[in-house]
Short mmCIF file of C-alpha atoms and ligand atoms in Angstrom, two decimals:
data_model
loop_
_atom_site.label_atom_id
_atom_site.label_comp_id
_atom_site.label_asym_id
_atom_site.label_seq_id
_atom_site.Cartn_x
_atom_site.Cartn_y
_atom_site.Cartn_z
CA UNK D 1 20.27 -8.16 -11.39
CA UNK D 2 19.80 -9.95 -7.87
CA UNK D 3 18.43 -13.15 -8.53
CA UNK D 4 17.43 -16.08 -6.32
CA UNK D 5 19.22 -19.53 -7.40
CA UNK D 6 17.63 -22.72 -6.00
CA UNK D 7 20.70 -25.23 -5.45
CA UNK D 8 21.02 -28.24 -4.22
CA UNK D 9 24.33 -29.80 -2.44
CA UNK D 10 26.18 -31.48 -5.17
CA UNK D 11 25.94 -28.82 -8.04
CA UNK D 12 28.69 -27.57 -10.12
CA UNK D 13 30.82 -25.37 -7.98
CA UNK D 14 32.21 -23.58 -10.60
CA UNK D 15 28.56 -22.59 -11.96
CA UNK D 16 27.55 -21.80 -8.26
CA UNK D 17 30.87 -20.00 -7.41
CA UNK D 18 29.89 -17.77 -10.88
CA UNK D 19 26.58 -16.84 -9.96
CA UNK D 20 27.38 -15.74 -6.01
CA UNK D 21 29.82 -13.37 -8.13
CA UNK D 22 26.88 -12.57 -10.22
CA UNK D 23 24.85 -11.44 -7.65
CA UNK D 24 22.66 -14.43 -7.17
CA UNK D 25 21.58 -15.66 -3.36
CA UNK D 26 21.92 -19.19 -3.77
CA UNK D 27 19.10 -21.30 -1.58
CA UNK D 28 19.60 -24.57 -0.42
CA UNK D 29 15.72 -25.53 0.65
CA UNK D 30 16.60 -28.60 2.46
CA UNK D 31 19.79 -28.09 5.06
CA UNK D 32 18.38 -27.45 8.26
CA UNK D 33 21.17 -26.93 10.81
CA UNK D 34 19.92 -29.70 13.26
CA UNK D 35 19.45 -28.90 17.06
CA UNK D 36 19.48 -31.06 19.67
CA UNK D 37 17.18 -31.68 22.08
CA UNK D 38 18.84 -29.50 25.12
CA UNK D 39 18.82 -26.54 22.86
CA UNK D 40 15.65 -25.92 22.06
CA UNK D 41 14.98 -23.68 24.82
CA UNK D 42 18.03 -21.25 23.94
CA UNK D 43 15.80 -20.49 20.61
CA UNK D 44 14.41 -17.80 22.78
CA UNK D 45 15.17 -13.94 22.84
CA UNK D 46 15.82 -14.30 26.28
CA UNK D 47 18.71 -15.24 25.96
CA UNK D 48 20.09 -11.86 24.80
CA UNK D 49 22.03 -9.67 27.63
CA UNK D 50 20.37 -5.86 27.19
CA UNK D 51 19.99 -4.37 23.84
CA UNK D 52 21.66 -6.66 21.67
CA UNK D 53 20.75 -7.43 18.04
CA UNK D 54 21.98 -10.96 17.91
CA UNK D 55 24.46 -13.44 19.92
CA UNK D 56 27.81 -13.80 18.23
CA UNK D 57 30.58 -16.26 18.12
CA UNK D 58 34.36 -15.40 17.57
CA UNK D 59 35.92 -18.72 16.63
CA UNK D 60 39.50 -16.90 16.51
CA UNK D 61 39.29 -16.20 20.49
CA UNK D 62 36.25 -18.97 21.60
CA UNK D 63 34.08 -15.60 23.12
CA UNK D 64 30.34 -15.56 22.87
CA UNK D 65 28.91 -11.71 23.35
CA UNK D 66 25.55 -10.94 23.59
CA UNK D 67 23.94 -13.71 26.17
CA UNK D 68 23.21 -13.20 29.66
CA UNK D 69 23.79 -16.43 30.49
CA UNK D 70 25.64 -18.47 33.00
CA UNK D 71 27.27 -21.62 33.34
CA UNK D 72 26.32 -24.91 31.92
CA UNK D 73 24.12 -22.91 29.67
CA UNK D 74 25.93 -20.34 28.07
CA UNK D 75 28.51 -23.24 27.55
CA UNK D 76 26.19 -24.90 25.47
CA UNK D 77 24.90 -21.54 24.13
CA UNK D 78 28.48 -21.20 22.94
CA UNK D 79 29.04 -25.03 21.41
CA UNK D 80 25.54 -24.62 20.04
CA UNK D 81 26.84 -21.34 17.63
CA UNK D 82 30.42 -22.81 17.03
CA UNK D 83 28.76 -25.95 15.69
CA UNK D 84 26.58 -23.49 13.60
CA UNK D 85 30.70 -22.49 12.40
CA UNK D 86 31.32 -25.69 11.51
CA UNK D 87 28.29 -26.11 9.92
CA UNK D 88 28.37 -23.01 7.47
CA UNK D 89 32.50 -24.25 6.59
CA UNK D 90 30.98 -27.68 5.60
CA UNK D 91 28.38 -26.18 3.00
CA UNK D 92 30.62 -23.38 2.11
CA UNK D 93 32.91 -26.04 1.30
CA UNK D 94 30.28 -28.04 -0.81
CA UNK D 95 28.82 -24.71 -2.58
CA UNK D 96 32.10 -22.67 -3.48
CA UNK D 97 35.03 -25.07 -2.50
CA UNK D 98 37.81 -22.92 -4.25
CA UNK D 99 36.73 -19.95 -1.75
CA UNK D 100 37.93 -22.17 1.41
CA UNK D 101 41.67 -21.20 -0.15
CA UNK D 102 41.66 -17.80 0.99
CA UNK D 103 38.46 -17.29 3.02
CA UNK D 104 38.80 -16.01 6.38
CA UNK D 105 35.97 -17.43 8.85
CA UNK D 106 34.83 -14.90 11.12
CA UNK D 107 32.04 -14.17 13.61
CA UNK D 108 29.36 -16.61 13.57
CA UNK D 109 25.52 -14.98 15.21
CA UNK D 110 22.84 -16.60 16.16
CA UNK D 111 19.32 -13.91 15.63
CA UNK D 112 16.77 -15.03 17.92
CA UNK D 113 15.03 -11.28 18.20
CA UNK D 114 11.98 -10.63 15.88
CA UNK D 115 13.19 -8.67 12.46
CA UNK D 116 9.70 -6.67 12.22
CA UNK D 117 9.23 -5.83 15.41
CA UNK D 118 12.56 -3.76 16.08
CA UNK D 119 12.51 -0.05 16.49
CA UNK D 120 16.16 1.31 14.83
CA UNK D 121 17.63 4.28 14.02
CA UNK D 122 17.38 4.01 9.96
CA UNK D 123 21.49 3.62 9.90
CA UNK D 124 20.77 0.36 11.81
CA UNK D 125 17.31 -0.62 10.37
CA UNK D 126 17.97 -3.74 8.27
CA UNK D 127 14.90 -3.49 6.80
CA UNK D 128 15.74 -0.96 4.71
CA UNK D 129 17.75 -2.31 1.58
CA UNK D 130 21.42 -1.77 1.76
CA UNK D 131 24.69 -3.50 1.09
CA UNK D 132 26.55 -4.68 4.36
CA UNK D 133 29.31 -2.53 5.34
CA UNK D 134 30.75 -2.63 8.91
CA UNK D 135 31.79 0.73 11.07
CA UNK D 136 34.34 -0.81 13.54
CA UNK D 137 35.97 -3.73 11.17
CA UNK D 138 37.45 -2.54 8.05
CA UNK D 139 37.72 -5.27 5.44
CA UNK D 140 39.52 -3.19 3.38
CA UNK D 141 38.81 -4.23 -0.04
CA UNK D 142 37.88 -8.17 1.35
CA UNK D 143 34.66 -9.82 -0.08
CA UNK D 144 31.45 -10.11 2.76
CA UNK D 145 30.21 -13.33 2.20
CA UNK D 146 27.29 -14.14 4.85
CA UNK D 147 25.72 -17.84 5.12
CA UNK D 148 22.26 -17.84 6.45
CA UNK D 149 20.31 -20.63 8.30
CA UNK D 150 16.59 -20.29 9.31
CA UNK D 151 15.79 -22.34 11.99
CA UNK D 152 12.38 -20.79 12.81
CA UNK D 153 10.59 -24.07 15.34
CA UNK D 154 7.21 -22.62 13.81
CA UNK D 155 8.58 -23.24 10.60
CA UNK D 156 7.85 -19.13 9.67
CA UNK D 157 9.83 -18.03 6.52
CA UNK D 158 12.53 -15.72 7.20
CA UNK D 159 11.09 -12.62 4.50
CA UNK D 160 13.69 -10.69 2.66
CA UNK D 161 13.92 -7.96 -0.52
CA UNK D 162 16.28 -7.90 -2.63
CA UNK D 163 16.97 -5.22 -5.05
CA UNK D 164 17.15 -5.64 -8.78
CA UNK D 165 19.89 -3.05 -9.46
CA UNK D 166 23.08 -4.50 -9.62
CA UNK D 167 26.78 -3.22 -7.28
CA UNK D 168 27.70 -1.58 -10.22
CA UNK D 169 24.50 0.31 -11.13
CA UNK D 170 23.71 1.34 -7.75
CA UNK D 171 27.40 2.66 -6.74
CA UNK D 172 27.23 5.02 -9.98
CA UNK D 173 23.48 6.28 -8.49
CA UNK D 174 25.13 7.64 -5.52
CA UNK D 175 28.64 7.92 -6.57
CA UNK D 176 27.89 12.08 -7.06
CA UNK D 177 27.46 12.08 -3.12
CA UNK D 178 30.49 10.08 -2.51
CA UNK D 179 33.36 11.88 -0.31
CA UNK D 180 36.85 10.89 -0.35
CA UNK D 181 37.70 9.02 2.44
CA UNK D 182 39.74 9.20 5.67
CA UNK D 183 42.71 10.86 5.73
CA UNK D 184 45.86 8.74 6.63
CA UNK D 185 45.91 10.43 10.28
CA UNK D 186 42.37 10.51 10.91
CA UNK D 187 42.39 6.86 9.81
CA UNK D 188 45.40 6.32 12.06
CA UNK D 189 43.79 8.06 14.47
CA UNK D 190 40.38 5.97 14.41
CA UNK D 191 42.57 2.60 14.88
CA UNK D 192 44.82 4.36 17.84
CA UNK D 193 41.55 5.26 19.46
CA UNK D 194 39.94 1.67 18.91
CA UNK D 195 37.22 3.00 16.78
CA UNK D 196 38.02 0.36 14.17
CA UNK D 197 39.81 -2.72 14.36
CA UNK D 198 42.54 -2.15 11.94
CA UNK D 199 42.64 1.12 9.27
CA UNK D 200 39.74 2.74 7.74
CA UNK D 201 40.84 2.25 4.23
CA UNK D 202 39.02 4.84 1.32
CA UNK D 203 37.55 1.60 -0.23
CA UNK D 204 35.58 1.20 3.69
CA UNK D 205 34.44 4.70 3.39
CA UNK D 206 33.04 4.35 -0.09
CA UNK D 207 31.69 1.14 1.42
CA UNK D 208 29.81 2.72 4.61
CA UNK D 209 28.59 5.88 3.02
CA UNK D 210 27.06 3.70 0.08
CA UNK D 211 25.28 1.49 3.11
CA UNK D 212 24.04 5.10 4.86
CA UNK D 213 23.15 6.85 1.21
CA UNK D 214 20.93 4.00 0.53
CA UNK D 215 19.38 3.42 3.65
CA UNK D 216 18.60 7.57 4.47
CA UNK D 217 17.62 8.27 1.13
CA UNK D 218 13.67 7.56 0.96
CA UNK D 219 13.48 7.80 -2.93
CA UNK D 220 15.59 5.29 -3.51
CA UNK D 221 13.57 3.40 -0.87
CA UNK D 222 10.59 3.67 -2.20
CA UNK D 223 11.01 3.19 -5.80
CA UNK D 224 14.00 1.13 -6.33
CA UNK D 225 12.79 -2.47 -8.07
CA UNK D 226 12.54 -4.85 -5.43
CA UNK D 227 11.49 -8.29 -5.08
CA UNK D 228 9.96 -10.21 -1.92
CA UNK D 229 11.96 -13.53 -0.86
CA UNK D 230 10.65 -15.85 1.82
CA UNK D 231 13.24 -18.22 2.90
CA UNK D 232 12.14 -20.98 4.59
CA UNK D 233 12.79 -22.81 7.78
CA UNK D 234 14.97 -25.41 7.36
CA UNK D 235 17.13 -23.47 4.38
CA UNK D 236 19.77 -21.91 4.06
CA UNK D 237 21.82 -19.34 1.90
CA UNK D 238 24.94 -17.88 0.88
CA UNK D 239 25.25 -14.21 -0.88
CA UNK D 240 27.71 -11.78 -1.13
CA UNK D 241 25.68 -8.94 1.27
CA UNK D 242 28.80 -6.09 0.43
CA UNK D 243 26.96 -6.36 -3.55
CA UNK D 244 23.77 -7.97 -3.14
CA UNK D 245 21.08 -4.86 -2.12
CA UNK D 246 19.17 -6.59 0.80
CA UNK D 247 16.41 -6.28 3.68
CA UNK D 248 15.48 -8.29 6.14
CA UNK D 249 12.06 -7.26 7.10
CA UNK D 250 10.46 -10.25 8.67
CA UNK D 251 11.17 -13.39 10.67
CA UNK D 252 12.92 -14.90 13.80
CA UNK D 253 15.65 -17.42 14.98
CA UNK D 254 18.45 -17.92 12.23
CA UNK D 255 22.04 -18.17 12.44
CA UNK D 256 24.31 -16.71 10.54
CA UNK D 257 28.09 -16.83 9.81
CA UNK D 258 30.70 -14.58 7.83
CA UNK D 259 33.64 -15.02 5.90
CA UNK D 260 35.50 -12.30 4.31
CA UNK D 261 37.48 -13.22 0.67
CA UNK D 262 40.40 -11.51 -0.69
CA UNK D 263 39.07 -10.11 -4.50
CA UNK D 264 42.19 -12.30 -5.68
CA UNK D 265 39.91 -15.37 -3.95
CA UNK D 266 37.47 -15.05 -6.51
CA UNK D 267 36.68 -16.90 -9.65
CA UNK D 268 36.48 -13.07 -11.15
CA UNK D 269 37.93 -10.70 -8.97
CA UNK D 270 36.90 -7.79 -11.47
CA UNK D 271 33.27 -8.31 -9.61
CA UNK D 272 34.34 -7.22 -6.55
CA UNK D 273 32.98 -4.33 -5.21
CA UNK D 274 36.57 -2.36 -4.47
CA UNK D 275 37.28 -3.50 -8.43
CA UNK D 276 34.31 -1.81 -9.39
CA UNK D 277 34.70 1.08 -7.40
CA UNK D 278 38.03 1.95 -8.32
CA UNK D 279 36.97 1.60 -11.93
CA UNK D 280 33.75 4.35 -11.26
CA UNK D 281 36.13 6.34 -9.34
CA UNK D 282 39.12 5.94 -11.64
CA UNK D 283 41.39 6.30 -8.79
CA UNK D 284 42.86 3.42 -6.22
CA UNK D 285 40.74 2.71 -3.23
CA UNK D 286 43.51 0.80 -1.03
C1 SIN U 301 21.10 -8.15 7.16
O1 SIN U 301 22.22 -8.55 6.84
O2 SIN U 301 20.73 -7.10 6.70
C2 SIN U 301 20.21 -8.92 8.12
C3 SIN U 301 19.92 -10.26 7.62
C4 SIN U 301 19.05 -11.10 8.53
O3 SIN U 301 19.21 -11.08 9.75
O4 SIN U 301 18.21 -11.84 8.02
FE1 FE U 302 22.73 -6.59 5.79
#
């Protein structure tokens, strides 16, 4: 059952590490990611180049997409979101040490746009609950673990659901509707063509048609048990989004950053989601 667990820096890891694998969002109320002065007026959707969703930072090649800025300021656009990096390492570190073993830090985004406000297609719409899955970068069986900062200046709570059903319980719902997964050559194909970044594996298929199911399917929208979270400015939070049923449905300005963990990572790898999946399925998802 998704649960919210208020932490602090300095509790056990080991019980903290559990309940992330548990399903829990862990909040930390009091670690605002500090700005300075000369950033302040970056928190600003105009910053964004066209239509994007949010700004994001590649730490493996230094790149910053998503800003149409120029110069001295999308130089300190960029130090201001590989900071936010560093930043989400250093409480990663404090929250779920053992993680930092195997953990592979990817992009970091800061989300400047207004959550409510966004007209989506309902495959994009984050508002409806779903488990993070992503089209164009396979993880191929890795864990998605996402840590959140709100750094709303009006001090507005970032406003989230979560849903009560478990990975488990909520994989067997749809599994029925499930269809195998690429074939090797169309998943060959897909990585030739630079659709994805790397191969489509059957456990990413499960993965995105689970994320579509549950966001198309307006039953389980509607009566699903949910519960409202308002994360406030100045917090932040780490959850596993590929288990954890999530929305974001109101809010503005938070960062974000994600690392993706080998199942062997784990304290438990039997909770992760491939694990689980290939246990439903009774077949290997690799
Ligand atoms: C999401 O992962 O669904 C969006 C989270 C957010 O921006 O608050
Ligand atoms: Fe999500």
């Amino acid at each position: 059952m998704a649960q919210v667990l208020e932490a602090r820096i300095g509790d056990d890891p080991d019980r903290l590490t559990a309940a992330l694998e548990d399903g829990a969002l862990i909040l930390l109320r009091d670690t605002p990611f500090p700005l300075q002065p000369d950033e302040m007026s970056l928190i600003d959707p105009a910053i964004f180049s066209g239509e994007s969703k949010n700004v994001s930072y590649d730490p493996a090649t230094g790149r910053l997409n998503g800003v149409g800025l120029e110069g001295e300021a999308l130089d300190r656009c960029r130090a201001m979101v590989a900071r936010y990096a560093d930043f989400a390492r250093t409480l990663l570190q404090q929250v779920a040490p053992g993680y930092l073993r195997t953990a592979e830090q990817k992009r970091a985004s800061f989300r400047p746009g207004e959550v409510s406000v966004r007209a989506l297609s309902p495959r994009k719409d984050d508002r409806l609950l779903h488990v993070d899955a992503f089209p164009a970068n396979p993880n191929q069986g890795r864990r998605i673990l996402r840590v959140f900062t709100n750094v709303n200046p009006e001090g507005r709570a970032r406003h989230w659901r979560l849903g009560e059903q478990d990975f488990e319980a909520f994989a067997r719902d749809f599994l029925p509707r499930l269809k195998p997964g690429p074939a090797p050559l169309a998943a060959a194909a897909m990585q030739a063509l630079k659709i994805t970044k790397g191969r489509r594996t059957p456990y990413d298929a499960a993965m995105l048609q689970l994320h579509d199911l549950g966001k198309l399917d307006a039953g389980f929208q509607s009566t699903t048990p949910q519960s409202e979270v308002f994360l406030p400015a100045g917090a932040s939070w780490i959850v596993y989004t590929d288990s954890v049923l999530h929305a974001a449905m109101a809010g503005q300005h938070a960062f974000e950053q994600t690392f993706l963990l080998p199942p062997s990572g784990m304290a438990a790898p039997d909770k992760a989601p491939i694990r689980i999946l290939e246990r439903l399925l009774d077949r290997p998802l690799g």
